[in-house]
Short mmCIF file of C-alpha atoms in Angstrom, two decimals:
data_model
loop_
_atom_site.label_atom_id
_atom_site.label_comp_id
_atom_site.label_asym_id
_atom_site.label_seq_id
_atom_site.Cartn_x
_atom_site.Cartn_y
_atom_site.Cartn_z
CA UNK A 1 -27.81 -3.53 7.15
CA UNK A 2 -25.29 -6.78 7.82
CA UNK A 3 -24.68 -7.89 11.05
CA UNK A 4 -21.12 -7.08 12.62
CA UNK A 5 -20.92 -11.17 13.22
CA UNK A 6 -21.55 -11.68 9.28
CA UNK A 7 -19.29 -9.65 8.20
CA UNK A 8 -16.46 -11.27 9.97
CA UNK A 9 -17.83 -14.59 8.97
CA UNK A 10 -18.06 -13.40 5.31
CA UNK A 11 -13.91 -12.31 5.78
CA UNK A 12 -13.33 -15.56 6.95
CA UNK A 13 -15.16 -17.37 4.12
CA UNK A 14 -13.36 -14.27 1.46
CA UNK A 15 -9.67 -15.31 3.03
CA UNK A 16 -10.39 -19.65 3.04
CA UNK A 17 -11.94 -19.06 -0.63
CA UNK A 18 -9.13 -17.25 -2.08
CA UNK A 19 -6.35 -19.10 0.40
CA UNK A 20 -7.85 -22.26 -1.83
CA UNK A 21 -7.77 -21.16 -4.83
CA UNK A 22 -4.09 -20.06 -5.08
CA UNK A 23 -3.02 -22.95 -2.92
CA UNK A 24 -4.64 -25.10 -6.01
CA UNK A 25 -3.23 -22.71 -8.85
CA UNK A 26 -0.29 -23.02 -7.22
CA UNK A 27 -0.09 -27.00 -6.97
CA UNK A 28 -1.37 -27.39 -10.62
CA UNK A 29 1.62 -24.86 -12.37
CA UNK A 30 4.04 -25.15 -10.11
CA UNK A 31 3.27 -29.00 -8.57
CA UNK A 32 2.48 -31.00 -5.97
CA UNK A 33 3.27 -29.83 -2.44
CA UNK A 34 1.96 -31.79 0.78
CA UNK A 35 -1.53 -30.36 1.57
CA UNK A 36 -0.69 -30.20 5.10
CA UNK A 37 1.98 -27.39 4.23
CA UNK A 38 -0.66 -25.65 2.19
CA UNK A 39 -2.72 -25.41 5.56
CA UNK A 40 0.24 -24.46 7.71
CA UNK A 41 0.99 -21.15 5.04
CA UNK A 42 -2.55 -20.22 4.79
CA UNK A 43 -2.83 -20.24 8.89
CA UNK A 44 0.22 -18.45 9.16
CA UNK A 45 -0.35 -15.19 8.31
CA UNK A 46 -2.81 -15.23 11.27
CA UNK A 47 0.06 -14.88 13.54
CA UNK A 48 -0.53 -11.05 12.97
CA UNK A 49 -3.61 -10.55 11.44
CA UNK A 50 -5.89 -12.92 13.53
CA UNK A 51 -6.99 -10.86 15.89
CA UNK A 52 -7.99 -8.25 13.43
CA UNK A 53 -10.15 -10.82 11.72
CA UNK A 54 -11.72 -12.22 14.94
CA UNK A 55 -12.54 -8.94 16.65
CA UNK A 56 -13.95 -7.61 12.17
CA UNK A 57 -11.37 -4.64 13.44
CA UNK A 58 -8.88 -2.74 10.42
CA UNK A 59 -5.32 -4.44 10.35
CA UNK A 60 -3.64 -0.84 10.53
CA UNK A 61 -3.16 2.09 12.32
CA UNK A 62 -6.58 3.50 12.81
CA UNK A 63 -5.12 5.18 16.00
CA UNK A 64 -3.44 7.76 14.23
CA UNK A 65 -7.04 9.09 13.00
CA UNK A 66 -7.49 10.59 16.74
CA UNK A 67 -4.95 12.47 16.61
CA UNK A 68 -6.70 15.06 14.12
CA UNK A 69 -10.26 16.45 13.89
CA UNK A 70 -12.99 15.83 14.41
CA UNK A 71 -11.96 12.11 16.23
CA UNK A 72 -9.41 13.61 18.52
CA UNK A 73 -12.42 15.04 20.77
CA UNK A 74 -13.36 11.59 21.12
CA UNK A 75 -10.04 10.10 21.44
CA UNK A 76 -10.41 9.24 25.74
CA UNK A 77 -13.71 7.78 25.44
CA UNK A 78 -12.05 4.97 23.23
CA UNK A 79 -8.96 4.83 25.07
CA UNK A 80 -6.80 6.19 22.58
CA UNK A 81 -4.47 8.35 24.83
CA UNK A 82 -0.99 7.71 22.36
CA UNK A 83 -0.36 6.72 18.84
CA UNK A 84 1.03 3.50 18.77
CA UNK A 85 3.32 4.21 15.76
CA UNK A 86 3.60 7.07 14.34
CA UNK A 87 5.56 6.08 11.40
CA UNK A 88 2.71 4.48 9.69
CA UNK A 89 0.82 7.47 8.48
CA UNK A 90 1.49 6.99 5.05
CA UNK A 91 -0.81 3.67 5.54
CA UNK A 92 -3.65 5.84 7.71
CA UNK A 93 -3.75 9.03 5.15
CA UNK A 94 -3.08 7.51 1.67
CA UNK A 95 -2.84 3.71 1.53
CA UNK A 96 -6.57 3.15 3.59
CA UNK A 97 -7.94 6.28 1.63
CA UNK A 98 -7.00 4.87 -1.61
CA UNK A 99 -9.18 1.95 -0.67
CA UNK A 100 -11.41 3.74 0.39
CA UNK A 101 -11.90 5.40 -2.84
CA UNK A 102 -11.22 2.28 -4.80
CA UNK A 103 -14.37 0.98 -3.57
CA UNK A 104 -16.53 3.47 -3.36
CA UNK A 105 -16.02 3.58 -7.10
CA UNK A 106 -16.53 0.22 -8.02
CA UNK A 107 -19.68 0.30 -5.48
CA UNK A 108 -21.19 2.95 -7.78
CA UNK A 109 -20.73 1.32 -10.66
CA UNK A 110 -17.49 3.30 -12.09
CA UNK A 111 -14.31 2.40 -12.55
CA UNK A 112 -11.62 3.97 -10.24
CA UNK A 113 -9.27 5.46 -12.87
CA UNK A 114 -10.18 9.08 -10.60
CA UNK A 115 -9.59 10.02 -6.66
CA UNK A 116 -12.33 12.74 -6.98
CA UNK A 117 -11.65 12.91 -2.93
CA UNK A 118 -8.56 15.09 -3.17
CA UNK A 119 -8.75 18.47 -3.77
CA UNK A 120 -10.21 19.11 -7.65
CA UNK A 121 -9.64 15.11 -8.27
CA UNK A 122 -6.39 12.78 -8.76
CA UNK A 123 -5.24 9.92 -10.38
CA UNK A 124 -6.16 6.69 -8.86
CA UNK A 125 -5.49 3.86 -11.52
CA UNK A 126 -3.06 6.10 -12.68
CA UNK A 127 -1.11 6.53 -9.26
CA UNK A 128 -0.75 2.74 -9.19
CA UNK A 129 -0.14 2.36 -5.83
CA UNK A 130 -4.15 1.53 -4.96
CA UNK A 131 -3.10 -1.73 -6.41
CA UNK A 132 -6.06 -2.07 -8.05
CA UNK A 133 -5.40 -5.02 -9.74
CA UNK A 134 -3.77 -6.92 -7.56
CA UNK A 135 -5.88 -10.26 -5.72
CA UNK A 136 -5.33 -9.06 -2.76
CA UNK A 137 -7.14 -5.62 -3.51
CA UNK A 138 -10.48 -6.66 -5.66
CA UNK A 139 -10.72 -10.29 -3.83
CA UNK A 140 -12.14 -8.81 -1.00
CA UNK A 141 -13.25 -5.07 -2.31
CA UNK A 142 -16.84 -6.15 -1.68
CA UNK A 143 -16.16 -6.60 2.26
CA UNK A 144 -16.72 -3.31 4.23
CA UNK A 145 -13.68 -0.96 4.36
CA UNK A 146 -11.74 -2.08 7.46
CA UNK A 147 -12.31 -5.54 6.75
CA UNK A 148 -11.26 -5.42 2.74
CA UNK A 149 -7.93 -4.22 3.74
CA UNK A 150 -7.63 -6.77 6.60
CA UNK A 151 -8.12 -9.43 3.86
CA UNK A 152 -5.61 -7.65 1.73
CA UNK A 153 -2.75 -7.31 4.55
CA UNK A 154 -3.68 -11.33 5.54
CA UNK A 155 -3.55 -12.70 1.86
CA UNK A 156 -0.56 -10.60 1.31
CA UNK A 157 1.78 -12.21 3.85
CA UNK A 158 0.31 -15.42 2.55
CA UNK A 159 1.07 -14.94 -0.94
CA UNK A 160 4.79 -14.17 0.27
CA UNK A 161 4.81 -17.49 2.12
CA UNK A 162 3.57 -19.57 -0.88
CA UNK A 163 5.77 -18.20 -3.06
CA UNK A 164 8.79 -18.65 -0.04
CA UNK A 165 7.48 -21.77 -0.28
CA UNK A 166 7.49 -22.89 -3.90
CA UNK A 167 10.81 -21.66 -4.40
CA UNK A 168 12.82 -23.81 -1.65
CA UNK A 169 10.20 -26.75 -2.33
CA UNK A 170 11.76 -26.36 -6.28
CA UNK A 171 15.04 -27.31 -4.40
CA UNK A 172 13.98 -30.66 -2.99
CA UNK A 173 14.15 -29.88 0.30
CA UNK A 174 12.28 -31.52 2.94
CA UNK A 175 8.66 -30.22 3.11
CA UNK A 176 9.57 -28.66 6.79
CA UNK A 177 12.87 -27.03 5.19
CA UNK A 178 11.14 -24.85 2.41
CA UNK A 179 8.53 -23.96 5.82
CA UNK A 180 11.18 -22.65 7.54
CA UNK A 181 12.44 -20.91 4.24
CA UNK A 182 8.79 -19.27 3.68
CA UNK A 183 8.69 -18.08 7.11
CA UNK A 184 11.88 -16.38 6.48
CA UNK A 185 10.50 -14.39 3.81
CA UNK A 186 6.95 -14.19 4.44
CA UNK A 187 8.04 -12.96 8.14
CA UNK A 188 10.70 -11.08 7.58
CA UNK A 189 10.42 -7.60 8.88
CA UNK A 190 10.35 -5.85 5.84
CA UNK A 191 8.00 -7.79 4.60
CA UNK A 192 6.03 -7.44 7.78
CA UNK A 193 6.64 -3.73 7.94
CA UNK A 194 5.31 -2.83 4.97
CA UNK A 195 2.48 -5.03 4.76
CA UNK A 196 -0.24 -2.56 3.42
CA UNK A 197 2.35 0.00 1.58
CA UNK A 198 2.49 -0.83 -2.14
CA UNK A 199 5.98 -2.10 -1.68
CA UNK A 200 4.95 -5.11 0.44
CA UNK A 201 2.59 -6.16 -2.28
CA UNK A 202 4.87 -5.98 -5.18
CA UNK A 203 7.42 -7.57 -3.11
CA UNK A 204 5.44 -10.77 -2.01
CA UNK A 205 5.63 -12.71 -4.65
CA UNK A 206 9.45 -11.72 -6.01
CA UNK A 207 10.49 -15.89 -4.93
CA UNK A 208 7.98 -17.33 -7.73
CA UNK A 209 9.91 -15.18 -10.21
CA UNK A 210 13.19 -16.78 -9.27
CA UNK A 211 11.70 -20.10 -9.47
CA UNK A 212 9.95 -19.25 -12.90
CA UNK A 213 13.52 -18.31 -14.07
CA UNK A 214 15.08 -20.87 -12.46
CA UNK A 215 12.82 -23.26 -14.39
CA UNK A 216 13.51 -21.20 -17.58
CA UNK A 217 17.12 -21.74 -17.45
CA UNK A 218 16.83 -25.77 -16.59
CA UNK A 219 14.50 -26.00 -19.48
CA UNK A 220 11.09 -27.06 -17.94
CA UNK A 221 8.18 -26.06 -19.70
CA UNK A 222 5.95 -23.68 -17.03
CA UNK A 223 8.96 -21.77 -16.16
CA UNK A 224 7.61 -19.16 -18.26
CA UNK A 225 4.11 -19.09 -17.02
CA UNK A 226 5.21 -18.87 -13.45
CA UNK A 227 7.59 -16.12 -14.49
CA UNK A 228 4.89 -14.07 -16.32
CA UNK A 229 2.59 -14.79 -13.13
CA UNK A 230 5.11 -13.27 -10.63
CA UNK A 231 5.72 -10.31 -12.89
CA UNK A 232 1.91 -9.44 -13.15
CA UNK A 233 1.67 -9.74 -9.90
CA UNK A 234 4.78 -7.39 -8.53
CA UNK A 235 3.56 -4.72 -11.26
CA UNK A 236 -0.21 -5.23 -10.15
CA UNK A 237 1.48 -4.28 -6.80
CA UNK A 238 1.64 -0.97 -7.44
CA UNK A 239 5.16 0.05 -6.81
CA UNK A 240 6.97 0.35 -9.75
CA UNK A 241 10.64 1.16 -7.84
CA UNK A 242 10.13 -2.66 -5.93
CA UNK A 243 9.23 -4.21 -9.31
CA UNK A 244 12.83 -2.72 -11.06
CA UNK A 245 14.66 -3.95 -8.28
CA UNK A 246 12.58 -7.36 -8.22
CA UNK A 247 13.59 -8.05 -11.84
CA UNK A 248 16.96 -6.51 -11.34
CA UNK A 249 17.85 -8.99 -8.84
CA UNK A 250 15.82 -11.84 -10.48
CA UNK A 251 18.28 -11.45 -13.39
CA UNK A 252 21.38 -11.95 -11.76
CA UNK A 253 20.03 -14.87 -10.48
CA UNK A 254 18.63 -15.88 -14.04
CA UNK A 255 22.16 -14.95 -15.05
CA UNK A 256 23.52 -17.69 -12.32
CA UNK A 257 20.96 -20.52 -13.20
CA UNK A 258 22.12 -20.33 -16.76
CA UNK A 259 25.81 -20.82 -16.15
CA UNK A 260 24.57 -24.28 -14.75
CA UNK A 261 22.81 -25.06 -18.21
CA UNK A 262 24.91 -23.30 -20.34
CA UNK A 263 24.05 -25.61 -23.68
CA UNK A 264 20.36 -23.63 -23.28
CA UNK A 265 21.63 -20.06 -22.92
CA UNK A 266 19.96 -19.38 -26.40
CA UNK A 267 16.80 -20.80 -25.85
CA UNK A 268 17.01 -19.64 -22.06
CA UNK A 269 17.17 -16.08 -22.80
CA UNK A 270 14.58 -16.17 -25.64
CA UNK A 271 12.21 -17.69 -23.11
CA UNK A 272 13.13 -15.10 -20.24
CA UNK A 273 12.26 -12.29 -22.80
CA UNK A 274 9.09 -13.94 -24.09
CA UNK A 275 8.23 -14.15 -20.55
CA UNK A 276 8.81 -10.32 -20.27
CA UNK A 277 7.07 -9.12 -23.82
CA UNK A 278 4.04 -11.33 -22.17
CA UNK A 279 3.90 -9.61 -19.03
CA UNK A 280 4.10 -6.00 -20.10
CA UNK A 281 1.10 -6.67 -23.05
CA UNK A 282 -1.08 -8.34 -20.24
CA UNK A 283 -0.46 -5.54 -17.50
CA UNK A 284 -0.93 -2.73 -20.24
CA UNK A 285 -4.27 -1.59 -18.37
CA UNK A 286 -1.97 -1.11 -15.04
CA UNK A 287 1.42 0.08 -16.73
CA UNK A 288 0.43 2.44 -19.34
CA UNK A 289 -1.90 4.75 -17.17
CA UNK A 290 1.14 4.70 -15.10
CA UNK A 291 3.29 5.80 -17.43
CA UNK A 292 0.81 8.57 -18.46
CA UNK A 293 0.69 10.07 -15.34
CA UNK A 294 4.32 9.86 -14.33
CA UNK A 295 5.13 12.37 -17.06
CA UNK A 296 2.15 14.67 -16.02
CA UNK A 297 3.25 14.82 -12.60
CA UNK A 298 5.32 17.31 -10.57
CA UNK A 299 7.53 15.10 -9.56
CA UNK A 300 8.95 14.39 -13.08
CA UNK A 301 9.18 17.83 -13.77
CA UNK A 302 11.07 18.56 -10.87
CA UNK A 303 13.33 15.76 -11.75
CA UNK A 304 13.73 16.80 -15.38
CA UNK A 305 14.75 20.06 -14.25
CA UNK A 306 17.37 18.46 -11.63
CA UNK A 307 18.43 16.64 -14.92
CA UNK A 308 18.79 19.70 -16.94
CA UNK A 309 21.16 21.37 -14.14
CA UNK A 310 23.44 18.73 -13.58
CA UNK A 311 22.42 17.74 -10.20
CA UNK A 312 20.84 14.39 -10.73
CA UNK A 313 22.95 12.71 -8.32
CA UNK A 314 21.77 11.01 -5.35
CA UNK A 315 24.98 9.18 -4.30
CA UNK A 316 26.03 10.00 -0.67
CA UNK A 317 29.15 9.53 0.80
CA UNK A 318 30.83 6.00 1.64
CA UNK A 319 30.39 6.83 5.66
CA UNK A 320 26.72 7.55 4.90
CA UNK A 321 25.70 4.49 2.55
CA UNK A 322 27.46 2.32 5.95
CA UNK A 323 24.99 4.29 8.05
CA UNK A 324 22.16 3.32 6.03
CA UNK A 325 23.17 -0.54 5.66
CA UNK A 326 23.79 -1.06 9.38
CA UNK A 327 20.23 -1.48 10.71
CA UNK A 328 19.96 -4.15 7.83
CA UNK A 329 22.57 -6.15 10.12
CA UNK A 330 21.47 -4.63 13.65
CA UNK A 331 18.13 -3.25 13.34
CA UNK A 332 18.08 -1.55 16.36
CA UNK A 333 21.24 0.41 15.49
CA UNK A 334 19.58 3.67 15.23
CA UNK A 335 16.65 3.06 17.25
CA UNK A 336 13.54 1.39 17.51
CA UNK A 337 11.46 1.77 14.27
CA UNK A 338 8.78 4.62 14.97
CA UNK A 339 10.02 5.23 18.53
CA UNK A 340 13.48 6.19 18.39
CA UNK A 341 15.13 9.36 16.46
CA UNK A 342 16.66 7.67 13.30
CA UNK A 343 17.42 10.85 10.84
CA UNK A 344 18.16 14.00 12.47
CA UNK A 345 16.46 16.41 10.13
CA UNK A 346 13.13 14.05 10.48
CA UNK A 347 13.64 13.64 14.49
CA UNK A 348 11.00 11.05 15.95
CA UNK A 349 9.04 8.43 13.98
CA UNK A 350 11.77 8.36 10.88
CA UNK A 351 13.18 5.06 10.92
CA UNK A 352 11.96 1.64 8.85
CA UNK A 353 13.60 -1.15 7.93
CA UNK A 354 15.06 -1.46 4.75
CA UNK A 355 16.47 -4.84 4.49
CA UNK A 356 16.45 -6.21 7.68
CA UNK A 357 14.94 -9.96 7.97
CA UNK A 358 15.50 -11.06 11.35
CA UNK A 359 18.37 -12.31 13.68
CA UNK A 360 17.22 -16.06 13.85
CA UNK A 361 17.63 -16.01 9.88
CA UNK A 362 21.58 -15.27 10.76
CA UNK A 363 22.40 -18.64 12.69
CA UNK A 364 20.01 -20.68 9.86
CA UNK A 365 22.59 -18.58 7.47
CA UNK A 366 25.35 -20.06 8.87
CA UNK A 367 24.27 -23.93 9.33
CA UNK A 368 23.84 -23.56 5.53
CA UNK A 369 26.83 -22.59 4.68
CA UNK A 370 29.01 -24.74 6.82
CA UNK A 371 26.52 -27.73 6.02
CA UNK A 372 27.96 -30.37 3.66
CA UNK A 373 26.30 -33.69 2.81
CA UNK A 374 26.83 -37.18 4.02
CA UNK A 375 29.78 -39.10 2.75
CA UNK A 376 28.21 -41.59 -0.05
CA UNK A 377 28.58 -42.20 -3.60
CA UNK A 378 26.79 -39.11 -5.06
CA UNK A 379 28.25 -36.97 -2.40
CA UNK A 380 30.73 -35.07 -4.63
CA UNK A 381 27.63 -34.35 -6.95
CA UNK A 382 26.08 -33.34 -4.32
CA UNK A 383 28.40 -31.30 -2.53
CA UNK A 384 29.57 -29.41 -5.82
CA UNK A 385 25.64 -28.71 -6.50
CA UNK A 386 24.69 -27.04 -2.51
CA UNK A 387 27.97 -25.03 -2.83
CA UNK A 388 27.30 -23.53 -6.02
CA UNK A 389 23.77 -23.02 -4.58
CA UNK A 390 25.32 -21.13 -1.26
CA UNK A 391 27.04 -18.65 -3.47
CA UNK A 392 24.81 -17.05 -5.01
CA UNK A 393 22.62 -16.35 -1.93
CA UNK A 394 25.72 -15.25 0.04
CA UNK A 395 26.52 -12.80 -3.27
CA UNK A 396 23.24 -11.54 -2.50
CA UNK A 397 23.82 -10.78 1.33
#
């Protein structure tokens, strides 16, 4: 049996190996980058989960567990008197189960295409949101339990900073600029939040699809790799609602790129769907056993039947939708998330953020939009290209 001191040295050595690796995948097809920003991103994410890899503990809420049988009789003697947050239950009863299963399967030598820990059995590969695919899933499956998903909520936020960072770096900005960018994105508090959830993980890497299609539409020739790579790796996620709203968005951005390059709309497009074709045929062993169980589920059933009445609506009111968007703006609006009551009909614990980044973000927001370049002879150029750049993002806002 390994000692509790190994195992934390073996995460260590499982998080530097695979922080290499991408940090070198990522300077070969997407280029160079200063290697002292590659060791600021991979030593970032430690900001939150480096005390869970010192201590070998679970990056998660494994207080919530003594709150039910049989741990709650033991809940004093290890000082659990409150749960922190009680919000994150989804990541204590299905995400860290899922895991769970996930490697017990692989440990035995099967593959986990079956939960048989719920009731009769489940889907696993087939629920998708195990992410069993993804790096930051089998990477570190061979670690004990607590400490694989500790590897997987770490190289997570790091695979959202490298991407951050790859897609500001693509703008020639200052190495210390597209830092500041990352840690926008990569620390955001959505991002943050749902670090562990599927979302999170098909989210992470949504800037290295804008910079594969931004390099599509200027013509360069690993735009479509990087595109395919980003697209793998938000499906491989396991959350097939952040990947439609991840491509969504990355084509109206696509869409904006091209109105720059206009003479390669043809051969811009055809690349874009290439790209596409590329990506679903590599992550057929994800997407079709998702697709499979979608239409065996009770969810879809209940949905076809909403379908067949009429009432497939979802749209609420104007008032409503404003209610929603505000915390995006002032987070705090409706409480604090987990703490506060947020919905009425859910009371305590009911509130997450759903866009919200973080104030500091706001002021950088502004500087860039009131920035304009020096006064020399390329400023028009200049000027003409960071306004048309502003646009888009404030379109976005």
């Amino acid at each position: 049996m390994s000692s509790p001191h190994f195992e934390v040295v073996a995460l260590w050595l499982t998080y530097a190996a695979a922080a290499a690796a991408a940090l070198w995948l990522a300077r070969r097809h997407a280029g160079p980058f200063p290697t002292l920003a590659g060791i600021l991103l991979a030593l970032a994410p430690l900001v939150f989960c480096g005390k869970a890899m010192l201590l070998g503990e679970v990056y998660g809420p494994a207080d919530l567990y003594y709150g039910h049988d049989p741990w709650k009789n033991v809940a004093a003697e290890h000082g659990v008197r409150r749960m922190a947050n009680p919000i994150l239950s989804d990541l204590a009863f299905a995400n860290l189960p899922w895991r769970a299963a996930v490697r017990e399967s692989l440990l035995n030598g099967r593959f986990p295409f079956w939960n048989r820990f719920v009731l009769a059995g489940n889907p696993l590969l087939g629920a998708s949101q195990a992410a069993i695919f993804h790096p930051s899933t089998w990477v570190g499956i061979l670690l004990p339990l607590a400490l694989s998903w500790t590897f997987s909520c770490a190289f997570t936020i790091f695979l959202a900073l490298l991407c951050g960072f790859l897609f500001f770096f693509d703008f020639r900005l200052r190495p210390l600029s597209a830092l500041v960018g990352a840690l926008g994105w990569g620390f955001s508090t959505y991002l943050v939040f749902f670090d562990g959830w599927a979302v999170g993980t098909a989210l992470a890497s949504f800037p290295l699809l804008l910079l594969g299609l931004r390099r599509i539409a200027s013509g360069r020739s690993n735009g479509v790799r990087l595109a395919v790579a980003a697209l793998l790796l938000s499906l491989a996620g396991g959350h097939p609602e952040a990947f439609l709203h991840s491509v969504a968005a990355g084509g109206v951005y696509f869409l904006w790129e091209l109105t720059g390059h206009r003479r390669r709309f043809p051969q811009a497009i055809g690349s874009a769907v290439l790209a596409g074709v590329l990506a679903f045929l590599l992550a057929g062993p994800q997407l079709f056993p998702l697709l499979e169980a979608i239409r065996n589920s009770a969810e879809y059933r209940s949905r076809q039947t909403a379908l067949a009445s009429g009432g497939s609506s979802q749209s609420v009111s104007i008032d409503e939708a404003a209610a929603r968007l505000l915390p995006a703006v002032l987070p705090f609006a409706h409480g604090i998330y987990g703490k506060s009551p947020v919905q009425a009909e859910r009371k305590d614990a009911s509130g997450m953020p759903l866009a919200y980044a973080g104030a500091v973000l706001f002021a950088l927001a502004i500087y860039g939009l009131v920035w304009r370049p020096k006064e020399d002879s390329s400023a028009e150029a200049r000027r003409a290209k960071a306004e048309r750049g502003r646009l888009i993002f404030l379109a976005f806002f």
